[in-house]
PDB file of C-alpha atoms in Angstrom:
ATOM      1  CA  UNK M  23       9.593  30.998-124.129  1.00 29.00           C
ATOM      2  CA  UNK M  24       6.249  32.687-124.931  1.00 32.00           C
ATOM      3  CA  UNK M  25       5.603  33.349-128.593  1.00 37.00           C
ATOM      4  CA  UNK M  26       2.398  35.211-129.513  1.00 33.00           C
ATOM      5  CA  UNK M  27       2.910  34.696-133.246  1.00 38.00           C
ATOM      6  CA  UNK M  28       4.272  31.431-134.655  1.00 37.00           C
ATOM      7  CA  UNK M  29       4.523  29.826-138.105  1.00 41.00           C
ATOM      8  CA  UNK M  30       1.584  27.708-139.155  1.00 45.00           C
ATOM      9  CA  UNK M  31       1.635  24.634-141.382  1.00 44.00           C
ATOM     10  CA  UNK M  32       1.595  26.831-144.504  1.00 44.00           C
ATOM     11  CA  UNK M  33       4.614  28.772-143.333  1.00 44.00           C
ATOM     12  CA  UNK M  34       2.367  31.733-142.546  1.00 45.00           C
ATOM     13  CA  UNK M  35       1.584  33.453-139.274  1.00 42.00           C
ATOM     14  CA  UNK M  36      -0.887  32.690-136.551  1.00 41.00           C
ATOM     15  CA  UNK M  37      -1.561  33.743-132.999  1.00 35.00           C
ATOM     16  CA  UNK M  38      -2.500  31.078-130.429  1.00 33.00           C
ATOM     17  CA  UNK M  39      -5.896  32.720-129.882  1.00 32.00           C
ATOM     18  CA  UNK M  40      -6.541  32.853-133.640  1.00 32.00           C
ATOM     19  CA  UNK M  41      -5.996  29.500-135.426  1.00 31.00           C
ATOM     20  CA  UNK M  42      -4.579  30.074-138.887  1.00 36.00           C
ATOM     21  CA  UNK M  43      -5.729  26.944-140.693  1.00 35.00           C
ATOM     22  CA  UNK M  44      -8.242  24.236-139.999  1.00 32.00           C
ATOM     23  CA  UNK M  45      -6.541  21.328-138.298  1.00 36.00           C
ATOM     24  CA  UNK M  46      -3.095  22.797-138.939  1.00 37.00           C
ATOM     25  CA  UNK M  47      -0.167  22.462-136.573  1.00 33.00           C
ATOM     26  CA  UNK M  48       3.153  24.293-136.616  1.00 38.00           C
ATOM     27  CA  UNK M  49       5.972  22.421-138.323  1.00 38.00           C
ATOM     28  CA  UNK M  50       8.008  22.701-135.139  1.00 37.00           C
ATOM     29  CA  UNK M  51       5.806  22.681-132.049  1.00 34.00           C
ATOM     30  CA  UNK M  52       8.327  24.445-129.844  1.00 34.00           C
ATOM     31  CA  UNK M  53       7.610  28.030-128.776  1.00 33.00           C
ATOM     32  CA  UNK M  54      10.233  30.630-129.560  1.00 32.00           C
ATOM     33  CA  UNK M  55      10.785  33.802-127.576  1.00 30.00           C
ATOM     34  CA  UNK M  56      10.128  37.145-129.233  1.00 27.00           C
ATOM     35  CA  UNK M  57      10.827  39.441-126.298  1.00 28.00           C
ATOM     36  CA  UNK M  58      13.817  38.556-124.186  1.00 30.00           C
ATOM     37  CA  UNK M  59      15.224  36.128-126.715  1.00 34.00           C
ATOM     38  CA  UNK M  60      18.869  35.147-126.645  1.00 31.00           C
ATOM     39  CA  UNK M  61      20.992  37.668-128.538  1.00 31.00           C
ATOM     40  CA  UNK M  62      23.991  36.539-130.567  1.00 31.00           C
ATOM     41  CA  UNK M  63      26.456  38.279-132.858  1.00 31.00           C
ATOM     42  CA  UNK M  64      26.964  37.612-136.516  1.00 30.00           C
ATOM     43  CA  UNK M  65      29.639  35.073-135.723  1.00 31.00           C
ATOM     44  CA  UNK M  66      29.423  34.592-131.977  1.00 35.00           C
ATOM     45  CA  UNK M  67      31.124  31.727-130.211  1.00 39.00           C
ATOM     46  CA  UNK M  68      29.172  30.158-127.400  1.00 45.00           C
ATOM     47  CA  UNK M  69      30.946  30.205-124.061  1.00 46.00           C
ATOM     48  CA  UNK M  70      31.614  26.525-123.483  1.00 46.00           C
ATOM     49  CA  UNK M  71      32.357  24.827-120.197  1.00 48.00           C
ATOM     50  CA  UNK M  72      35.156  22.304-119.904  1.00 44.00           C
ATOM     51  CA  UNK M  73      34.519  19.389-122.248  1.00 47.00           C
ATOM     52  CA  UNK M  74      31.947  21.280-124.318  1.00 53.00           C
ATOM     53  CA  UNK M  75      32.253  22.244-127.979  1.00 55.00           C
ATOM     54  CA  UNK M  76      32.537  25.849-129.184  1.00 57.00           C
ATOM     55  CA  UNK M  77      30.106  26.781-131.966  1.00 66.00           C
ATOM     56  CA  UNK M  78      30.019  29.717-134.341  1.00 78.00           C
ATOM     57  CA  UNK M  79      26.392  30.752-134.595  1.00 90.00           C
ATOM     58  CA  UNK M  80      24.574  33.066-137.023  1.00 94.00           C
ATOM     59  CA  UNK M  81      22.957  36.294-135.956  1.00 95.00           C
ATOM     60  CA  UNK M  82      19.440  35.482-134.731  1.00 97.00           C
ATOM     61  CA  UNK M  83      18.361  39.135-134.730  1.00 96.00           C
ATOM     62  CA  UNK M  84      16.176  40.395-137.609  1.00 96.00           C
ATOM     63  CA  UNK M  85      17.752  43.026-139.848  1.00 97.00           C
ATOM     64  CA  UNK M  86      14.976  44.261-142.110  1.00 95.00           C
ATOM     65  CA  UNK M  87      17.269  46.739-143.837  1.00 95.00           C
ATOM     66  CA  UNK M  88      19.434  43.857-145.047  1.00 96.00           C
ATOM     67  CA  UNK M  89      16.460  41.731-146.109  1.00 97.00           C
ATOM     68  CA  UNK M  90      14.169  42.016-149.127  1.00 97.00           C
ATOM     69  CA  UNK M  91      10.809  42.050-147.312  1.00 97.00           C
ATOM     70  CA  UNK M  92      10.632  38.259-147.583  1.00 98.00           C
ATOM     71  CA  UNK M  93       8.087  37.866-144.801  1.00 97.00           C
ATOM     72  CA  UNK M  94       5.883  40.543-146.424  1.00 97.00           C
ATOM     73  CA  UNK M  95       5.890  38.611-149.676  1.00 97.00           C
ATOM     74  CA  UNK M  96       6.185  34.947-148.761  1.00 97.00           C
ATOM     75  CA  UNK M  97       3.934  34.422-145.759  1.00 97.00           C
ATOM     76  CA  UNK M  98       0.139  34.183-145.898  1.00 97.00           C
ATOM     77  CA  UNK M  99      -2.182  35.648-143.291  1.00 96.00           C
ATOM     78  CA  UNK M 100      -5.921  35.821-142.668  1.00 96.00           C
ATOM     79  CA  UNK M 101      -8.090  38.762-141.718  1.00 97.00           C
ATOM     80  CA  UNK M 102      -8.801  38.869-137.988  1.00 97.00           C
ATOM     81  CA  UNK M 103      -7.627  40.529-134.818  1.00 96.00           C
ATOM     82  CA  UNK M 104      -3.977  40.436-135.981  1.00 97.00           C
ATOM     83  CA  UNK M 105      -4.334  41.302-139.672  1.00 97.00           C
ATOM     84  CA  UNK M 106      -6.675  43.701-141.447  1.00 98.00           C
ATOM     85  CA  UNK M 107      -7.142  41.626-144.610  1.00 97.00           C
ATOM     86  CA  UNK M 108      -6.304  38.278-146.195  1.00 97.00           C
ATOM     87  CA  UNK M 109      -3.054  37.804-148.067  1.00 97.00           C
ATOM     88  CA  UNK M 110      -2.105  34.594-149.891  1.00 97.00           C
ATOM     89  CA  UNK M 111       1.382  33.154-149.759  1.00 97.00           C
ATOM     90  CA  UNK M 112       3.952  34.395-152.293  1.00 97.00           C
ATOM     91  CA  UNK M 113       2.035  37.610-153.010  1.00 97.00           C
ATOM     92  CA  UNK M 114       3.565  40.945-151.947  1.00 97.00           C
ATOM     93  CA  UNK M 115       1.614  42.723-149.244  1.00 98.00           C
ATOM     94  CA  UNK M 116      -0.261  45.700-150.761  1.00 97.00           C
ATOM     95  CA  UNK M 117       1.349  47.883-148.101  1.00 98.00           C
ATOM     96  CA  UNK M 118       4.791  47.317-149.608  1.00 97.00           C
ATOM     97  CA  UNK M 119       6.599  49.883-151.714  1.00 97.00           C
ATOM     98  CA  UNK M 120       9.684  48.206-153.096  1.00 95.00           C
ATOM     99  CA  UNK M 121      11.032  46.406-150.027  1.00 96.00           C
ATOM    100  CA  UNK M 122       9.684  48.927-147.518  1.00 96.00           C
ATOM    101  CA  UNK M 123       6.425  48.864-145.564  1.00 97.00           C
ATOM    102  CA  UNK M 124       4.501  52.078-146.122  1.00 97.00           C
ATOM    103  CA  UNK M 125       2.635  51.759-142.790  1.00 98.00           C
ATOM    104  CA  UNK M 126       5.502  50.442-140.673  1.00 96.00           C
ATOM    105  CA  UNK M 127       5.176  53.227-138.087  1.00 96.00           C
ATOM    106  CA  UNK M 128       1.432  52.626-137.612  1.00 97.00           C
ATOM    107  CA  UNK M 129       0.997  48.878-138.077  1.00 98.00           C
ATOM    108  CA  UNK M 130      -1.033  48.431-134.885  1.00 97.00           C
ATOM    109  CA  UNK M 131      -3.333  51.313-135.721  1.00 97.00           C
ATOM    110  CA  UNK M 132      -3.907  49.950-139.232  1.00 97.00           C
ATOM    111  CA  UNK M 133      -4.843  46.477-137.918  1.00 97.00           C
ATOM    112  CA  UNK M 134      -1.544  44.655-138.468  1.00 98.00           C
ATOM    113  CA  UNK M 135      -0.573  43.710-134.925  1.00 97.00           C
ATOM    114  CA  UNK M 136       0.638  40.354-136.218  1.00 97.00           C
ATOM    115  CA  UNK M 137       3.363  42.046-138.255  1.00 97.00           C
ATOM    116  CA  UNK M 138       4.750  43.739-135.148  1.00 96.00           C
ATOM    117  CA  UNK M 139       4.903  40.416-133.299  1.00 96.00           C
ATOM    118  CA  UNK M 140       6.467  38.277-136.008  1.00 96.00           C
ATOM    119  CA  UNK M 141      10.201  37.649-135.656  1.00 97.00           C
ATOM    120  CA  UNK M 142      12.100  35.881-138.439  1.00 97.00           C
ATOM    121  CA  UNK M 143      15.018  35.340-136.013  1.00 97.00           C
ATOM    122  CA  UNK M 144      17.436  36.671-138.614  1.00 98.00           C
ATOM    123  CA  UNK M 145      16.389  34.152-141.255  1.00 98.00           C
ATOM    124  CA  UNK M 146      15.293  36.784-143.774  1.00 98.00           C
ATOM    125  CA  UNK M 147      18.584  38.528-144.358  1.00 97.00           C
ATOM    126  CA  UNK M 148      20.445  35.220-144.297  1.00 98.00           C
ATOM    127  CA  UNK M 149      18.251  33.758-147.025  1.00 98.00           C
ATOM    128  CA  UNK M 150      18.726  36.833-149.197  1.00 98.00           C
ATOM    129  CA  UNK M 151      22.508  37.095-148.868  1.00 98.00           C
ATOM    130  CA  UNK M 152      23.755  33.592-148.097  1.00 98.00           C
ATOM    131  CA  UNK M 153      21.289  31.324-149.875  1.00 98.00           C
ATOM    132  CA  UNK M 154      20.454  33.541-152.874  1.00 98.00           C
ATOM    133  CA  UNK M 155      23.532  35.791-153.161  1.00 97.00           C
ATOM    134  CA  UNK M 156      21.529  39.010-152.901  1.00 97.00           C
ATOM    135  CA  UNK M 157      18.934  38.083-155.519  1.00 97.00           C
ATOM    136  CA  UNK M 158      15.724  40.150-155.648  1.00 96.00           C
ATOM    137  CA  UNK M 159      12.290  38.538-156.043  1.00 97.00           C
ATOM    138  CA  UNK M 160      10.992  41.914-157.278  1.00 96.00           C
ATOM    139  CA  UNK M 161      13.179  41.639-160.348  1.00 96.00           C
ATOM    140  CA  UNK M 162      12.524  37.940-160.910  1.00 97.00           C
ATOM    141  CA  UNK M 163       9.094  36.667-159.870  1.00 96.00           C
ATOM    142  CA  UNK M 164      10.287  33.080-160.350  1.00 97.00           C
ATOM    143  CA  UNK M 165      12.315  33.542-157.151  1.00 98.00           C
ATOM    144  CA  UNK M 166       9.245  34.070-154.982  1.00 98.00           C
ATOM    145  CA  UNK M 167       8.536  30.398-154.330  1.00 97.00           C
ATOM    146  CA  UNK M 168      12.106  29.215-153.653  1.00 98.00           C
ATOM    147  CA  UNK M 169      12.909  32.253-151.507  1.00 98.00           C
ATOM    148  CA  UNK M 170       9.653  31.856-149.597  1.00 97.00           C
ATOM    149  CA  UNK M 171      10.364  28.191-148.974  1.00 98.00           C
ATOM    150  CA  UNK M 172      13.902  29.007-147.848  1.00 98.00           C
ATOM    151  CA  UNK M 173      12.619  31.638-145.404  1.00 98.00           C
ATOM    152  CA  UNK M 174      10.321  29.147-143.686  1.00 97.00           C
ATOM    153  CA  UNK M 175      13.022  26.471-143.501  1.00 98.00           C
ATOM    154  CA  UNK M 176      15.747  28.855-142.338  1.00 98.00           C
ATOM    155  CA  UNK M 177      13.532  30.264-139.610  1.00 98.00           C
ATOM    156  CA  UNK M 178      12.992  26.751-138.271  1.00 97.00           C
ATOM    157  CA  UNK M 179      16.756  26.281-138.190  1.00 98.00           C
ATOM    158  CA  UNK M 180      17.267  29.570-136.367  1.00 98.00           C
ATOM    159  CA  UNK M 181      14.469  28.734-133.921  1.00 97.00           C
ATOM    160  CA  UNK M 182      16.220  25.459-133.135  1.00 98.00           C
ATOM    161  CA  UNK M 183      19.537  27.246-132.610  1.00 98.00           C
ATOM    162  CA  UNK M 184      17.916  29.750-130.266  1.00 97.00           C
ATOM    163  CA  UNK M 185      16.495  26.939-128.152  1.00 97.00           C
ATOM    164  CA  UNK M 186      19.774  25.024-128.120  1.00 97.00           C
ATOM    165  CA  UNK M 187      21.659  28.167-127.150  1.00 96.00           C
ATOM    166  CA  UNK M 188      19.246  28.734-124.261  1.00 95.00           C
ATOM    167  CA  UNK M 189      19.954  25.241-122.878  1.00 96.00           C
ATOM    168  CA  UNK M 190      23.579  26.226-122.295  1.00 94.00           C
ATOM    169  CA  UNK M 191      22.368  27.864-119.088  1.00 93.00           C
ATOM    170  CA  UNK M 192      21.427  24.443-117.761  1.00 95.00           C
ATOM    171  CA  UNK M 193      23.630  21.964-115.927  1.00 95.00           C
ATOM    172  CA  UNK M 194      23.200  18.765-117.906  1.00 96.00           C
ATOM    173  CA  UNK M 195      24.668  15.274-117.753  1.00 97.00           C
ATOM    174  CA  UNK M 196      27.423  14.435-120.193  1.00 97.00           C
ATOM    175  CA  UNK M 197      25.195  12.536-122.631  1.00 97.00           C
ATOM    176  CA  UNK M 198      22.752  15.450-123.016  1.00 98.00           C
ATOM    177  CA  UNK M 199      25.588  17.947-123.344  1.00 97.00           C
ATOM    178  CA  UNK M 200      27.062  15.821-126.122  1.00 97.00           C
ATOM    179  CA  UNK M 201      23.697  15.591-127.872  1.00 98.00           C
ATOM    180  CA  UNK M 202      23.228  19.359-127.663  1.00 98.00           C
ATOM    181  CA  UNK M 203      26.665  19.886-129.193  1.00 97.00           C
ATOM    182  CA  UNK M 204      25.881  17.427-131.967  1.00 97.00           C
ATOM    183  CA  UNK M 205      22.584  19.158-132.721  1.00 98.00           C
ATOM    184  CA  UNK M 206      24.197  22.585-132.797  1.00 97.00           C
ATOM    185  CA  UNK M 207      26.796  21.299-135.254  1.00 96.00           C
ATOM    186  CA  UNK M 208      24.047  19.987-137.522  1.00 97.00           C
ATOM    187  CA  UNK M 209      21.990  23.183-137.310  1.00 98.00           C
ATOM    188  CA  UNK M 210      25.024  25.449-137.719  1.00 97.00           C
ATOM    189  CA  UNK M 211      27.315  23.692-140.208  1.00 95.00           C
ATOM    190  CA  UNK M 212      30.440  25.314-141.556  1.00 94.00           C
ATOM    191  CA  UNK M 213      29.165  25.038-145.135  1.00 95.00           C
ATOM    192  CA  UNK M 214      26.858  27.733-146.474  1.00 96.00           C
ATOM    193  CA  UNK M 215      23.193  26.921-146.877  1.00 98.00           C
ATOM    194  CA  UNK M 216      21.661  26.327-150.292  1.00 98.00           C
ATOM    195  CA  UNK M 217      18.013  25.653-151.177  1.00 98.00           C
ATOM    196  CA  UNK M 218      18.897  21.980-151.661  1.00 98.00           C
ATOM    197  CA  UNK M 219      20.632  21.692-148.288  1.00 98.00           C
ATOM    198  CA  UNK M 220      17.739  23.393-146.518  1.00 98.00           C
ATOM    199  CA  UNK M 221      15.281  20.918-148.026  1.00 98.00           C
ATOM    200  CA  UNK M 222      17.533  17.988-147.182  1.00 98.00           C
ATOM    201  CA  UNK M 223      17.768  19.002-143.525  1.00 97.00           C
ATOM    202  CA  UNK M 224      14.001  19.530-143.344  1.00 97.00           C
ATOM    203  CA  UNK M 225      13.461  15.984-144.632  1.00 97.00           C
ATOM    204  CA  UNK M 226      16.183  14.393-142.510  1.00 97.00           C
ATOM    205  CA  UNK M 227      14.262  13.921-139.275  1.00 96.00           C
ATOM    206  CA  UNK M 228      16.472  16.404-137.428  1.00 98.00           C
ATOM    207  CA  UNK M 229      13.468  18.135-135.857  1.00 97.00           C
ATOM    208  CA  UNK M 230      12.346  14.813-134.381  1.00 97.00           C
ATOM    209  CA  UNK M 231      15.784  14.410-132.849  1.00 98.00           C
ATOM    210  CA  UNK M 232      15.573  17.959-131.474  1.00 98.00           C
ATOM    211  CA  UNK M 233      12.177  17.253-129.908  1.00 97.00           C
ATOM    212  CA  UNK M 234      13.579  14.131-128.245  1.00 98.00           C
ATOM    213  CA  UNK M 235      16.456  16.148-126.815  1.00 98.00           C
ATOM    214  CA  UNK M 236      14.150  18.851-125.469  1.00 97.00           C
ATOM    215  CA  UNK M 237      11.860  16.241-123.946  1.00 97.00           C
ATOM    216  CA  UNK M 238      14.867  14.699-122.178  1.00 97.00           C
ATOM    217  CA  UNK M 239      15.541  18.075-120.506  1.00 96.00           C
ATOM    218  CA  UNK M 240      12.374  17.994-118.409  1.00 95.00           C
ATOM    219  CA  UNK M 241      13.967  16.311-115.350  1.00 94.00           C
ATOM    220  CA  UNK M 242      16.666  18.988-115.372  1.00 92.00           C
ATOM    221  CA  UNK M 243      14.440  22.067-115.536  1.00 88.00           C
TER     222      UNK M 243
END
């Protein structure tokens, strides 16, 4: 799963050829596909084999029209080959007008290749509508930090779900199938996400458990 732009340890963006922070590592060191990624519907049930569990998964496709330009506000980036200037976290990009990018049709030409490569995996619109009930950080600047934090955490959850969904193509022993089902249940619970629940999952060690599961797949690849 190649991913030319991934989150860095500040929740910002970096390309593998252009380190984003000194000594920083991504919070989840698992690459996520941008092109050719698994597509799922808003509430799509995974096709389960006999003995497997069916899961209702969120839409992992970005819908900028249903978002509030969270990535353009929340994420930091540094001037370089992928971005034309520096932008600190939680500051709206100067190219924004309301929630719309004024140079969206010419991002590459203007020096913002990184913007064209970034994929929130559907986390942006979910944070706006599910976690914050349609709230607007433009109207209330106090929402910038919590919405920015939620975007980073939700994207990690969606990245995990994308990887788990992809493993359904594999023929796995019963114990690994059961662990995948358990992980998908934890990453896609029936209850709606809140800022508190997102933080709790981030601190729970679930990503360590996911890494262990993915490591265990190596003999089956």
